[in-house]
Short mmCIF file of C-alpha atoms in Angstrom, two decimals:
data_model
loop_
_atom_site.label_atom_id
_atom_site.label_comp_id
_atom_site.label_asym_id
_atom_site.label_seq_id
_atom_site.Cartn_x
_atom_site.Cartn_y
_atom_site.Cartn_z
CA GLY A 1 -15.41 11.57 -32.24
CA VAL A 2 -13.64 9.74 -29.45
CA SER A 3 -10.01 10.81 -28.95
CA VAL A 4 -7.13 8.06 -29.36
CA ALA A 5 -6.32 8.54 -25.66
CA VAL A 6 -9.84 7.82 -24.61
CA ARG A 7 -10.06 4.72 -26.86
CA GLN A 8 -6.77 3.58 -25.47
CA ASP A 9 -8.03 3.94 -21.79
CA ARG A 10 -11.16 2.09 -22.60
CA LYS A 11 -9.13 -0.71 -24.22
CA ASN A 12 -6.95 -0.94 -21.23
CA ASP A 13 -9.81 -1.04 -18.83
CA SER A 14 -11.36 -3.86 -20.82
CA ILE A 15 -7.96 -5.74 -20.71
CA TYR A 16 -7.98 -5.20 -16.84
CA VAL A 17 -11.41 -6.30 -16.41
CA VAL A 18 -11.04 -9.64 -18.43
CA LEU A 19 -7.71 -10.35 -16.69
CA SER A 20 -9.34 -9.98 -13.15
CA MET A 21 -12.21 -12.16 -14.12
CA LEU A 22 -9.78 -14.89 -15.49
CA PHE A 23 -7.79 -14.50 -12.04
CA CYS A 24 -10.99 -15.16 -10.08
CA LEU A 25 -12.22 -18.15 -11.93
CA TYR A 26 -8.63 -19.66 -12.07
CA ALA A 27 -8.41 -19.10 -8.22
CA MET A 28 -11.80 -20.79 -7.74
CA SER A 29 -10.68 -23.80 -9.82
CA VAL A 30 -7.46 -24.16 -7.92
CA THR A 31 -9.34 -24.04 -4.58
CA VAL A 32 -11.76 -26.64 -5.71
CA LEU A 33 -9.19 -28.95 -6.94
CA SER A 34 -6.65 -28.50 -4.29
CA TRP A 35 -9.11 -28.27 -1.47
CA ASP A 36 -7.26 -25.41 0.01
CA ALA A 37 -8.64 -21.87 0.47
CA TYR A 38 -5.42 -20.00 -0.19
CA ALA A 39 -6.04 -19.33 -3.87
CA PHE A 40 -9.44 -17.91 -3.20
CA GLU A 41 -8.37 -15.66 -0.33
CA ALA A 42 -5.49 -14.22 -2.55
CA VAL A 43 -7.76 -12.85 -5.25
CA CYS A 44 -11.30 -12.97 -3.65
CA PHE A 45 -11.53 -9.14 -3.59
CA PHE A 46 -10.66 -8.56 -7.28
CA PRO A 47 -14.34 -8.27 -8.20
CA VAL A 48 -14.13 -5.05 -6.42
CA PHE A 49 -11.78 -4.00 -9.07
CA ILE A 50 -14.05 -4.99 -11.86
CA PHE A 51 -17.11 -3.40 -10.45
CA ILE A 52 -15.55 -0.01 -9.96
CA LEU A 53 -14.10 0.15 -13.52
CA ILE A 54 -17.41 -0.97 -15.17
CA GLY A 55 -19.88 0.95 -12.87
CA ARG A 56 -22.02 3.85 -13.94
CA TYR A 57 -21.89 6.58 -11.25
CA ASP A 58 -20.80 10.13 -10.60
CA ARG A 59 -17.12 9.79 -10.08
CA GLU A 60 -16.76 13.39 -8.75
CA LYS A 61 -18.91 12.55 -5.97
CA LEU A 62 -17.38 9.05 -5.47
CA PHE A 63 -13.84 10.59 -5.13
CA ASN A 64 -15.03 13.19 -2.74
CA LYS A 65 -16.77 10.55 -0.54
CA ILE A 66 -13.85 8.37 -0.42
CA PHE A 67 -11.50 11.20 0.46
CA ASN A 68 -13.81 12.18 3.33
CA ILE A 69 -13.70 8.52 4.54
CA LEU A 70 -9.96 8.66 4.38
CA LYS A 71 -9.71 11.82 6.28
CA ILE A 72 -11.99 10.66 9.05
CA SER A 73 -10.40 7.33 9.22
CA ALA A 74 -6.92 8.79 9.47
CA TRP A 75 -7.73 10.57 12.56
CA ILE A 76 -9.57 7.73 14.20
CA PHE A 77 -6.64 5.35 13.38
CA LEU A 78 -4.08 7.62 14.50
CA PHE A 79 -5.67 8.55 17.96
CA TYR A 80 -6.86 5.05 18.66
CA ASP A 81 -3.13 3.83 18.45
CA LEU A 82 -2.29 6.32 21.32
CA ILE A 83 -5.40 4.96 23.22
CA GLN A 84 -4.12 1.43 22.70
CA TYR A 85 -0.74 2.54 23.96
CA LEU A 86 -2.10 4.07 27.14
CA LEU A 87 -4.19 0.93 27.75
CA PHE A 88 -0.92 -0.96 27.77
CA TYR A 89 1.06 1.57 29.82
CA PHE A 90 -1.50 1.89 32.64
CA PHE A 91 -3.40 -1.37 32.41
CA ASN A 92 -0.95 -3.70 30.79
CA ARG A 93 -3.52 -4.42 28.04
CA LEU A 94 -1.18 -6.32 25.50
CA PRO A 95 -1.97 -5.71 21.81
CA ALA A 96 -2.09 -8.63 19.31
CA LEU A 97 1.28 -9.79 17.90
CA ALA A 98 3.08 -8.14 20.73
CA TYR A 99 6.02 -9.65 22.46
CA ALA A 100 5.09 -10.11 26.18
CA GLY A 101 7.69 -9.29 28.80
CA SER A 102 9.86 -7.17 26.60
CA VAL A 103 10.22 -3.65 25.33
CA SER A 104 9.20 -5.05 21.89
CA VAL A 105 5.53 -4.23 22.12
CA ARG A 106 3.86 -3.57 18.72
CA PHE A 107 0.77 -1.62 18.32
CA GLY A 108 -1.69 -1.79 15.30
CA SER A 109 -4.43 0.62 16.24
CA LEU A 110 -7.89 -0.53 15.40
CA GLN A 111 -6.72 -3.33 13.23
CA ASP A 112 -4.55 -4.63 16.05
CA ASP A 113 -2.13 -6.12 13.55
CA PRO A 114 1.05 -4.13 13.35
CA ASN A 115 2.11 -5.44 9.99
CA GLY A 116 -1.12 -4.67 8.28
CA TYR A 117 -1.64 -1.46 9.99
CA ALA A 118 1.77 -0.22 8.66
CA PHE A 119 0.64 -0.71 5.13
CA LEU A 120 -2.78 1.01 5.91
CA LEU A 121 -0.68 3.96 7.02
CA ALA A 122 0.65 4.20 3.50
CA ALA A 123 -2.78 5.21 2.28
CA LEU A 124 -2.95 7.93 4.94
CA TYR A 125 0.29 9.94 4.56
CA PHE A 126 -0.73 12.42 1.85
CA VAL A 127 -4.07 13.09 3.63
CA GLY A 128 -1.98 15.50 5.75
CA MET A 129 -1.42 17.73 2.64
CA PHE A 130 -5.16 18.76 3.14
CA TYR A 131 -4.38 20.47 6.45
CA TYR A 132 -2.38 23.63 7.43
CA GLY A 133 -0.60 24.98 10.53
CA TYR A 134 -0.97 23.13 13.78
CA LYS A 135 -3.48 20.45 12.31
CA LYS A 136 -0.71 19.42 9.78
CA THR A 137 1.87 19.31 12.41
CA ILE A 138 -0.31 17.14 14.79
CA PHE A 139 -1.25 14.99 11.91
CA TYR A 140 2.28 14.12 10.85
CA LEU A 141 3.56 13.84 14.43
CA LEU A 142 0.94 11.30 15.06
CA TYR A 143 1.75 9.51 11.94
CA ALA A 144 5.40 9.07 12.72
CA ILE A 145 4.59 7.79 16.14
CA ASN A 146 2.05 5.32 14.83
CA LEU A 147 4.55 3.97 12.14
CA LEU A 148 7.18 3.54 14.62
CA LEU A 149 5.01 1.77 17.21
CA THR A 150 4.29 -0.93 14.50
CA ILE A 151 7.86 -2.13 14.86
CA SER A 152 7.24 -3.70 11.47
CA PHE A 153 10.64 -3.49 9.76
CA THR A 154 9.15 -4.51 6.39
CA GLY A 155 6.24 -2.24 6.74
CA MET A 156 8.20 0.87 7.84
CA ALA A 157 10.73 0.33 5.06
CA SER A 158 8.09 -0.20 2.28
CA VAL A 159 5.98 2.77 3.48
CA MET A 160 9.00 5.15 3.50
CA LEU A 161 10.27 3.98 0.13
CA SER A 162 6.80 4.48 -1.38
CA ILE A 163 6.31 7.96 0.11
CA VAL A 164 9.64 9.06 -1.33
CA ALA A 165 8.89 7.50 -4.65
CA VAL A 166 5.50 9.29 -4.91
CA MET A 167 6.94 12.60 -3.59
CA THR A 168 9.62 12.37 -6.40
CA LEU A 169 7.06 11.63 -9.03
CA SER A 170 4.47 14.24 -8.09
CA MET A 171 6.31 17.23 -6.48
CA PRO A 172 8.71 19.71 -8.29
CA VAL A 173 11.62 19.00 -6.06
CA SER A 174 14.87 20.52 -7.01
CA PHE A 175 17.99 18.28 -7.67
CA THR A 176 19.66 19.67 -4.69
CA LYS A 177 16.74 18.67 -2.31
CA LEU A 178 16.37 15.31 -3.88
CA VAL A 179 20.21 14.53 -3.37
CA THR A 180 19.82 15.89 0.30
CA ALA A 181 16.91 13.58 0.87
CA TRP A 182 18.81 10.51 -0.38
CA PHE A 183 21.99 11.24 1.63
CA SER A 184 19.78 11.77 4.58
CA LEU A 185 18.19 8.18 3.99
CA VAL A 186 21.67 6.75 3.58
CA PHE A 187 23.07 8.42 6.80
CA GLY A 188 19.82 7.56 8.64
CA VAL A 189 20.41 3.70 7.76
CA ILE A 190 24.00 4.05 9.02
CA ALA A 191 22.81 5.70 12.18
CA ILE A 192 20.41 2.93 12.69
CA MET A 193 23.08 0.39 12.28
CA LEU A 194 25.03 2.03 14.88
CA LEU A 195 22.30 2.51 17.20
CA SER A 196 21.37 -1.22 16.93
CA GLN A 197 24.27 -1.89 19.29
CA LEU A 198 22.23 -0.12 22.15
CA PRO A 199 20.89 -2.58 24.69
CA ILE A 200 17.24 -1.63 24.11
CA LEU A 201 17.46 -2.06 20.42
CA GLN A 202 19.36 -5.42 21.01
CA ASN A 203 16.50 -6.50 23.18
CA ILE A 204 14.05 -5.66 20.22
CA LEU A 205 15.98 -7.53 17.81
CA SER A 206 16.33 -10.61 20.08
CA THR A 207 12.62 -10.92 20.47
CA LYS A 208 12.12 -10.64 16.87
CA GLN A 209 14.91 -12.91 15.88
CA GLY A 210 12.66 -15.89 15.20
CA SER A 211 10.67 -13.60 12.75
CA ILE A 212 13.78 -12.25 11.22
CA ASP A 213 15.10 -15.83 10.49
CA GLN A 214 11.66 -16.90 8.91
CA HIS A 215 11.75 -14.02 6.65
CA ALA A 216 15.52 -14.49 5.82
CA ASN A 217 14.51 -17.93 4.50
CA LEU A 218 11.46 -16.93 2.61
CA PHE A 219 12.71 -18.36 -0.80
CA SER A 220 13.75 -21.62 0.63
CA ALA A 221 10.27 -22.78 -0.68
CA LEU A 222 11.71 -22.43 -4.26
CA SER A 223 14.81 -24.73 -3.57
CA ASN A 224 13.15 -27.99 -4.45
CA ILE A 225 10.47 -27.15 -7.01
CA GLY A 226 10.16 -28.69 -10.34
CA ILE A 227 8.59 -27.79 -13.66
CA PRO A 228 4.90 -28.91 -12.57
CA ASP A 229 5.43 -26.51 -9.49
CA VAL A 230 6.42 -23.57 -11.72
CA PHE A 231 3.34 -23.90 -13.69
CA GLY A 232 1.14 -24.21 -10.57
CA LEU A 233 0.16 -27.85 -11.09
CA ASN A 234 0.94 -28.67 -7.42
CA PRO A 235 -0.51 -25.88 -5.41
CA PRO A 236 0.75 -26.08 -1.93
CA GLY A 237 -1.48 -23.29 -0.30
CA TRP A 238 0.19 -20.69 2.00
CA ILE A 239 3.81 -21.79 2.13
CA ALA A 240 6.12 -18.79 2.65
CA GLU A 241 6.39 -15.29 4.12
CA SER A 242 6.32 -13.82 0.58
CA ALA A 243 3.33 -12.99 -1.49
CA TYR A 244 5.34 -13.47 -4.71
CA VAL A 245 6.46 -17.07 -3.63
CA ASN A 246 2.91 -18.02 -2.55
CA ILE A 247 1.28 -16.78 -5.83
CA LEU A 248 3.94 -18.25 -8.10
CA LEU A 249 3.62 -21.80 -6.41
CA ASN A 250 -0.21 -21.66 -6.47
CA PHE A 251 -1.04 -19.94 -9.69
CA GLY A 252 2.02 -20.76 -11.83
CA ILE A 253 4.33 -18.58 -13.65
CA ILE A 254 1.94 -17.49 -16.45
CA VAL A 255 -0.81 -16.23 -14.24
CA THR A 256 1.68 -14.62 -11.96
CA LEU A 257 3.38 -12.66 -14.72
CA ALA A 258 -0.11 -11.63 -16.03
CA MET A 259 -1.21 -10.57 -12.67
CA TYR A 260 1.86 -8.47 -11.66
CA GLY A 261 2.26 -7.33 -15.33
CA MET A 262 -1.32 -5.74 -14.85
CA VAL A 263 -0.32 -4.21 -11.50
CA ILE A 264 2.98 -2.78 -12.71
CA THR A 265 1.22 -1.35 -15.83
CA ILE A 266 -1.49 0.48 -13.76
CA ILE A 267 1.06 1.97 -11.41
CA TYR A 268 3.29 2.88 -14.27
CA ARG A 269 0.76 4.66 -16.16
CA PHE A 270 -0.42 6.63 -13.25
CA SER A 271 3.11 7.38 -12.28
CA GLN A 272 3.76 8.77 -15.72
CA PHE A 273 0.43 10.86 -15.36
CA LEU A 274 1.55 12.43 -12.21
CA LYS A 275 4.98 13.34 -13.67
CA SER A 276 3.16 15.18 -16.56
CA TYR A 277 1.43 17.29 -13.96
CA LYS A 278 4.37 18.26 -11.80
CA LYS A 279 4.18 21.85 -13.02
CA HIS A 280 0.73 22.14 -11.84
CA PHE A 281 1.49 20.82 -8.33
CA ARG A 282 1.03 24.16 -6.65
CA TYR A 283 -2.48 24.73 -8.02
CA ILE A 284 -3.92 21.10 -7.51
CA LYS A 285 -2.04 19.91 -4.33
CA ASN A 286 -5.09 20.59 -2.10
CA ASP A 287 -7.66 19.05 -4.44
CA PRO A 288 -9.25 16.04 -2.73
CA THR A 289 -9.16 13.94 -6.00
CA TYR A 290 -5.48 14.69 -6.52
CA ILE A 291 -4.61 13.81 -2.88
CA LEU A 292 -6.70 10.72 -3.17
CA GLY A 293 -4.58 9.74 -6.16
CA LEU A 294 -1.36 10.12 -4.19
CA CYS A 295 -2.77 7.97 -1.36
CA ALA A 296 -3.90 5.25 -3.67
CA LEU A 297 -0.54 5.26 -5.51
CA THR A 298 1.48 5.16 -2.21
CA PHE A 299 -0.60 2.28 -0.87
CA CYS A 300 -0.25 0.26 -3.99
CA VAL A 301 3.53 0.74 -4.32
CA SER A 302 4.17 -0.05 -0.67
CA VAL A 303 2.12 -3.25 -0.96
CA PHE A 304 4.15 -4.09 -4.13
CA ILE A 305 7.29 -3.67 -2.38
CA GLY A 306 6.14 -5.25 0.94
CA GLY A 307 4.89 -8.50 -0.78
CA ILE A 308 8.60 -9.45 -1.18
CA ASN A 309 8.80 -10.26 2.56
CA LEU A 310 5.15 -10.61 3.78
CA PRO A 311 2.23 -12.61 2.62
CA LEU A 312 0.04 -9.40 2.06
CA GLU A 313 -2.19 -11.27 -0.44
CA VAL A 314 -3.89 -12.98 2.47
CA VAL A 315 -3.60 -9.98 5.02
CA PHE A 316 -7.15 -8.40 5.53
CA PRO A 317 -7.85 -5.54 4.78
CA VAL A 318 -4.78 -4.87 2.89
CA ASN A 319 -5.77 -7.47 0.23
CA ALA A 320 -9.16 -6.01 -0.04
CA LEU A 321 -7.94 -2.40 -0.50
CA PHE A 322 -5.21 -3.29 -2.91
CA PRO A 323 -7.63 -3.97 -6.03
CA PHE A 324 -9.86 -1.12 -4.78
CA PHE A 325 -7.06 1.51 -4.97
CA LEU A 326 -5.67 -0.04 -8.27
CA ALA A 327 -9.21 0.74 -9.82
CA LEU A 328 -9.01 4.21 -8.28
CA LEU A 329 -5.73 4.86 -10.12
CA CYS A 330 -7.38 3.95 -13.37
CA LEU A 331 -10.38 6.18 -12.79
CA ILE A 332 -8.44 9.18 -11.44
CA SER A 333 -6.01 9.22 -14.35
CA LYS A 334 -9.11 10.17 -16.46
CA HIS A 335 -10.61 12.72 -14.10
CA ASN A 336 -11.35 16.06 -15.88
CA TYR A 337 -10.03 18.30 -13.01
CA PHE A 338 -6.53 17.62 -14.30
CA LEU A 339 -7.43 18.69 -17.88
CA GLN A 340 -8.99 21.83 -16.48
CA SER A 341 -5.79 22.75 -14.66
CA GLU A 342 -3.94 23.25 -17.87
CA ARG A 343 -6.13 26.10 -18.86
#
């Protein structure tokens, strides 16, 4: 017979599929009634989540193909960002969203969007685990340079926090090393605060002051709302630099809680799954499916954090990859490779 765990997985997947279908139908009705495309843009890629969960295909081949795409894409994105920098340095080719006439020039690689690219990098960090020696060194050196060149404060903070969280969940790190890492993070923040008094960083902060002020007031849209607004009866469309504020005011509190409740449940279940396999980390750390799971979790956690301060629900391709990687988390948690590793 079918085990209790398998039946529970199937039940959860069925709930996720039904909820996703309801989100899409509700978004279409809001779009039609409000004559604003925001609601549709926010959830238009959730059908991808549905198709992946209910599809019938060889999951082993799917995971390997996706991981190979991630590997190739990682090197293309990382090197192209350097090309973009060289084009700026030698030919004064200014990237999109750059601040002309200042030192605060932001680079977004092929996407040409530094905020969105910072979150794409979240999905690429653990690809470096697949390499050894100089390849791994080059990969992570390019990765650090790419992330810094985005000058996306929200993106960098979200990505680094998500990486630390996933490493803590998946790797058998000793308590001493964990404490050292956290103290290093704290002292790093203090160092940044001190260095922020340097002229070059003051220049960067001054050019981004308008953006900083805008994000600082991201919850001002909630100051004058009423009961109808809380239940999504007066959808205003895109209104704030926060995914949570936008979704709340356009979909209402009930749909918002259901949507993010589903996201939190998927992330939590996969996180618990990773923790249970910490003791096998040394044996499975180079498996493509395992690394793919780490990449998917890091991306989803970073988007979940970054949504507080950025409207990522309408930033392509971040909004397209989010349901895609959520679906992968559901599938990978049932992958047979991990069961074999216990033998």
